[in-house]
Amino acid sequence: MAFAPSPIPSRTEYVLEAVKHGILTGGLSPGQALVETELAARFGVSKTPVREALKTLAGTGLVVMSQFKGVTVRTVDAAMAHEVYDVRLLLEPEALRRSLIRRASLEPAREALVKADEAADRAERSLANREFHRALYLPCGNPLLARMLDEVRDQAALVSTVAWAAVPSWEQEAAEHREILRRALAGDADGAARALHDHIASFVQRAFPEGDHA
């Protein structure tokens, strides 16, 4: 008999989302220490939900747990960025191609682009951009493939946060998103997949040139 996983308690979920939001919007900097007692006081909870939230974030790659340094926000370097984006390059264009072959609705992706254009700040734009990419690969027809891409979403967003702080290239990426969607709407599955591949590759190469970790 199969058992469904227990839902995360609400306090843990609250701390989890708050800390994640801080990391992905730059409020918590890479390398910054995350002290259980300080977070518990900040959010008005006991240390238990904080500890569970940090364990979950460690599992998604946003924080690092060390016996000597405690818990810190993951540091982004060129090697880490290329590892994460290499996974995206291998999987995401193919997932999009399959979504288009299945004639999946592109309305969620279009709505995400509108959100990005109307975003009031970098945090909102980042969330909208993540929604855009997910809307393209989620209906690929292979739940495992979609879950694998979901698993690197947070790490990819962390890379983007750090990259944008150094190289604010939102407008260029927005134009590339529009081109990907244009090809997708035209039914050009291969062309849209190529455009997505080029978009992902150019971003990581621009922000973290290969020579940075040679």
mmCIF file of C-alpha atoms in Angstrom, residues 36-209:
data_model
loop_
_atom_site.group_PDB
_atom_site.id
_atom_site.type_symbol
_atom_site.label_atom_id
_atom_site.label_comp_id
_atom_site.label_asym_id
_atom_site.label_seq_id
_atom_site.Cartn_x
_atom_site.Cartn_y
_atom_site.Cartn_z
ATOM 1 C CA GLU A 36 18.392 29.152 13.745
ATOM 2 C CA THR A 37 17.856 31.260 16.871
ATOM 3 C CA GLU A 38 17.923 34.516 14.891
ATOM 4 C CA LEU A 39 15.484 33.232 12.275
ATOM 5 C CA ALA A 40 13.189 31.815 14.954
ATOM 6 C CA ALA A 41 13.048 35.213 16.680
ATOM 7 C CA ARG A 42 12.553 37.017 13.376
ATOM 8 C CA PHE A 43 9.600 34.877 12.336
ATOM 9 C CA GLY A 44 8.140 34.351 15.793
ATOM 10 C CA VAL A 45 8.444 30.565 15.770
ATOM 11 C CA SER A 46 10.420 27.912 17.615
ATOM 12 C CA LYS A 47 13.683 26.558 16.261
ATOM 13 C CA THR A 48 12.051 23.336 15.055
ATOM 14 C CA PRO A 49 10.242 24.740 11.978
ATOM 15 C CA VAL A 50 13.342 26.809 11.171
ATOM 16 C CA ARG A 51 15.509 23.694 11.300
ATOM 17 C CA GLU A 52 13.107 21.744 9.074
ATOM 18 C CA ALA A 53 12.870 24.621 6.590
ATOM 19 C CA LEU A 54 16.648 24.874 6.352
ATOM 20 C CA LYS A 55 16.923 21.127 5.765
ATOM 21 C CA THR A 56 14.452 21.424 2.890
ATOM 22 C CA LEU A 57 16.363 24.374 1.422
ATOM 23 C CA ALA A 58 19.589 22.380 1.666
ATOM 24 C CA GLY A 59 17.884 19.638 -0.313
ATOM 25 C CA THR A 60 17.008 22.076 -3.107
ATOM 26 C CA GLY A 61 20.549 23.465 -3.172
ATOM 27 C CA LEU A 62 19.804 26.969 -1.918
ATOM 28 C CA VAL A 63 21.652 26.640 1.385
ATOM 29 C CA VAL A 64 24.679 24.663 2.513
ATOM 30 C CA MET A 65 24.929 22.873 5.846
ATOM 31 C CA SER A 66 28.430 22.533 7.283
ATOM 32 C CA GLN A 67 29.599 21.001 10.539
ATOM 33 C CA PHE A 68 31.989 23.916 11.006
ATOM 34 C CA LYS A 69 30.238 26.923 9.430
ATOM 35 C CA GLY A 70 26.649 26.007 10.216
ATOM 36 C CA VAL A 71 24.048 26.921 7.595
ATOM 37 C CA THR A 72 24.862 29.505 4.936
ATOM 38 C CA VAL A 73 23.240 30.750 1.741
ATOM 39 C CA ARG A 74 24.832 28.917 -1.161
ATOM 40 C CA THR A 75 27.613 30.822 -2.883
ATOM 41 C CA VAL A 76 27.326 31.109 -6.648
ATOM 42 C CA ASP A 77 30.463 30.770 -8.738
ATOM 43 C CA ALA A 78 31.080 29.994 -12.395
ATOM 44 C CA ALA A 79 31.425 26.255 -11.803
ATOM 45 C CA MET A 80 28.103 26.040 -9.944
ATOM 46 C CA ALA A 81 26.360 28.206 -12.553
ATOM 47 C CA HIS A 82 27.565 26.076 -15.447
ATOM 48 C CA GLU A 83 26.583 22.846 -13.687
ATOM 49 C CA VAL A 84 23.018 24.057 -13.161
ATOM 50 C CA TYR A 85 22.658 25.541 -16.617
ATOM 51 C CA ASP A 86 24.172 22.461 -18.240
ATOM 52 C CA VAL A 87 21.263 20.441 -16.842
ATOM 53 C CA ARG A 88 18.834 23.014 -18.220
ATOM 54 C CA LEU A 89 20.508 22.947 -21.631
ATOM 55 C CA LEU A 90 20.257 19.158 -21.783
ATOM 56 C CA LEU A 91 16.629 18.898 -20.675
ATOM 57 C CA GLU A 92 14.633 22.106 -21.096
ATOM 58 C CA PRO A 93 14.716 22.568 -24.912
ATOM 59 C CA GLU A 94 13.627 18.947 -25.404
ATOM 60 C CA ALA A 95 10.836 19.357 -22.873
ATOM 61 C CA LEU A 96 9.594 22.440 -24.748
ATOM 62 C CA ARG A 97 9.761 20.592 -28.067
ATOM 63 C CA ARG A 98 7.635 17.798 -26.623
ATOM 64 C CA SER A 99 5.134 20.286 -25.165
ATOM 65 C CA LEU A 100 4.677 21.811 -28.614
ATOM 66 C CA ILE A 101 4.367 18.450 -30.351
ATOM 67 C CA ARG A 102 1.578 17.661 -27.875
ATOM 68 C CA ARG A 103 -0.055 21.010 -28.793
ATOM 69 C CA ALA A 104 -0.079 22.125 -25.172
ATOM 70 C CA SER A 105 -1.657 25.475 -24.341
ATOM 71 C CA LEU A 106 0.800 28.373 -24.421
ATOM 72 C CA GLU A 107 -1.527 30.777 -22.619
ATOM 73 C CA PRO A 108 0.239 30.364 -19.231
ATOM 74 C CA ALA A 109 3.549 31.253 -20.897
ATOM 75 C CA ARG A 110 2.027 34.319 -22.560
ATOM 76 C CA GLU A 111 0.529 35.443 -19.243
ATOM 77 C CA ALA A 112 3.915 35.053 -17.554
ATOM 78 C CA LEU A 113 5.522 37.338 -20.145
ATOM 79 C CA VAL A 114 2.893 39.985 -19.461
ATOM 80 C CA LYS A 115 3.626 39.689 -15.727
ATOM 81 C CA ALA A 116 7.336 40.101 -16.382
ATOM 82 C CA ASP A 117 6.772 43.213 -18.503
ATOM 83 C CA GLU A 118 4.558 44.734 -15.803
ATOM 84 C CA ALA A 119 6.789 43.732 -12.868
ATOM 85 C CA ALA A 120 7.371 46.463 -10.306
ATOM 86 C CA ASP A 121 10.799 45.205 -9.254
ATOM 87 C CA ARG A 122 13.502 42.634 -9.940
ATOM 88 C CA ALA A 123 11.941 40.092 -7.582
ATOM 89 C CA GLU A 124 8.598 40.129 -9.416
ATOM 90 C CA ARG A 125 10.343 39.936 -12.777
ATOM 91 C CA SER A 126 12.406 36.972 -11.627
ATOM 92 C CA LEU A 127 9.312 35.091 -10.442
ATOM 93 C CA ALA A 128 7.500 35.827 -13.715
ATOM 94 C CA ASN A 129 10.471 34.631 -15.744
ATOM 95 C CA ARG A 130 10.506 31.386 -13.767
ATOM 96 C CA GLU A 131 6.781 30.970 -14.471
ATOM 97 C CA PHE A 132 7.437 31.490 -18.191
ATOM 98 C CA HIS A 133 10.050 28.764 -18.397
ATOM 99 C CA ARG A 134 7.993 26.357 -16.301
ATOM 100 C CA ALA A 135 4.902 26.938 -18.449
ATOM 101 C CA LEU A 136 6.926 25.776 -21.456
ATOM 102 C CA TYR A 137 8.296 22.545 -20.020
ATOM 103 C CA LEU A 138 5.575 21.458 -17.575
ATOM 104 C CA PRO A 139 3.140 20.047 -20.216
ATOM 105 C CA CYS A 140 5.870 17.989 -21.913
ATOM 106 C CA GLY A 141 4.031 14.744 -21.171
ATOM 107 C CA ASN A 142 6.785 13.258 -19.009
ATOM 108 C CA PRO A 143 6.206 14.022 -15.308
ATOM 109 C CA LEU A 144 9.698 12.829 -14.358
ATOM 110 C CA LEU A 145 11.317 15.193 -16.852
ATOM 111 C CA ALA A 146 9.225 18.072 -15.507
ATOM 112 C CA ARG A 147 10.167 17.199 -11.904
ATOM 113 C CA MET A 148 13.858 17.095 -12.790
ATOM 114 C CA LEU A 149 13.620 20.587 -14.211
ATOM 115 C CA ASP A 150 11.627 21.724 -11.181
ATOM 116 C CA GLU A 151 14.456 20.494 -8.974
ATOM 117 C CA VAL A 152 16.977 22.892 -10.541
ATOM 118 C CA ARG A 153 14.593 25.865 -10.722
ATOM 119 C CA ASP A 154 15.614 27.367 -7.388
ATOM 120 C CA GLN A 155 19.323 26.994 -8.096
ATOM 121 C CA ALA A 156 18.852 28.534 -11.542
ATOM 122 C CA ALA A 157 16.968 31.438 -9.944
ATOM 123 C CA LEU A 158 19.824 31.939 -7.471
ATOM 124 C CA VAL A 159 22.285 32.077 -10.374
ATOM 125 C CA SER A 160 20.053 34.641 -12.087
ATOM 126 C CA THR A 161 19.843 36.781 -8.947
ATOM 127 C CA VAL A 162 23.624 36.959 -8.658
ATOM 128 C CA ALA A 163 24.105 37.470 -12.399
ATOM 129 C CA TRP A 164 21.559 40.279 -12.636
ATOM 130 C CA ALA A 165 23.256 42.131 -9.789
ATOM 131 C CA ALA A 166 26.438 42.200 -11.885
ATOM 132 C CA VAL A 167 25.026 42.276 -15.430
ATOM 133 C CA PRO A 168 21.440 43.633 -15.576
ATOM 134 C CA SER A 169 20.353 42.067 -18.877
ATOM 135 C CA TRP A 170 16.588 41.847 -18.302
ATOM 136 C CA GLU A 171 15.600 43.581 -21.536
ATOM 137 C CA GLN A 172 17.708 41.299 -23.698
ATOM 138 C CA GLU A 173 16.270 38.236 -21.997
ATOM 139 C CA ALA A 174 12.734 39.596 -22.344
ATOM 140 C CA ALA A 175 13.279 39.973 -26.090
ATOM 141 C CA GLU A 176 14.585 36.401 -26.267
ATOM 142 C CA HIS A 177 11.534 35.171 -24.340
ATOM 143 C CA ARG A 178 9.245 36.882 -26.853
ATOM 144 C CA GLU A 179 11.092 35.231 -29.735
ATOM 145 C CA ILE A 180 10.828 31.793 -28.102
ATOM 146 C CA LEU A 181 7.084 32.288 -27.632
ATOM 147 C CA ARG A 182 6.664 33.609 -31.192
ATOM 148 C CA ARG A 183 8.220 30.464 -32.636
ATOM 149 C CA ALA A 184 6.222 28.279 -30.268
ATOM 150 C CA LEU A 185 2.945 29.949 -31.261
ATOM 151 C CA ALA A 186 3.875 29.441 -34.912
ATOM 152 C CA GLY A 187 4.116 25.709 -34.253
ATOM 153 C CA ASP A 188 7.876 25.610 -34.925
ATOM 154 C CA ALA A 189 8.851 23.079 -32.261
ATOM 155 C CA ASP A 190 12.459 22.667 -33.394
ATOM 156 C CA GLY A 191 12.964 26.407 -33.888
ATOM 157 C CA ALA A 192 11.515 27.237 -30.488
ATOM 158 C CA ALA A 193 13.723 24.588 -28.859
ATOM 159 C CA ARG A 194 16.814 26.044 -30.589
ATOM 160 C CA ALA A 195 15.888 29.554 -29.497
ATOM 161 C CA LEU A 196 15.434 28.364 -25.921
ATOM 162 C CA HIS A 197 18.788 26.554 -26.000
ATOM 163 C CA ASP A 198 20.540 29.684 -27.291
ATOM 164 C CA HIS A 199 18.773 31.811 -24.666
ATOM 165 C CA ILE A 200 19.907 29.606 -21.759
ATOM 166 C CA ALA A 201 23.452 29.206 -23.120
ATOM 167 C CA SER A 202 23.993 32.900 -23.826
ATOM 168 C CA PHE A 203 22.795 33.931 -20.368
ATOM 169 C CA VAL A 204 25.185 31.747 -18.413
ATOM 170 C CA GLN A 205 28.083 32.458 -20.773
ATOM 171 C CA ARG A 206 27.491 36.209 -20.536
ATOM 172 C CA ALA A 207 27.221 36.204 -16.757
ATOM 173 C CA PHE A 208 29.826 33.500 -16.034
ATOM 174 C CA PRO A 209 32.315 33.180 -18.928
#
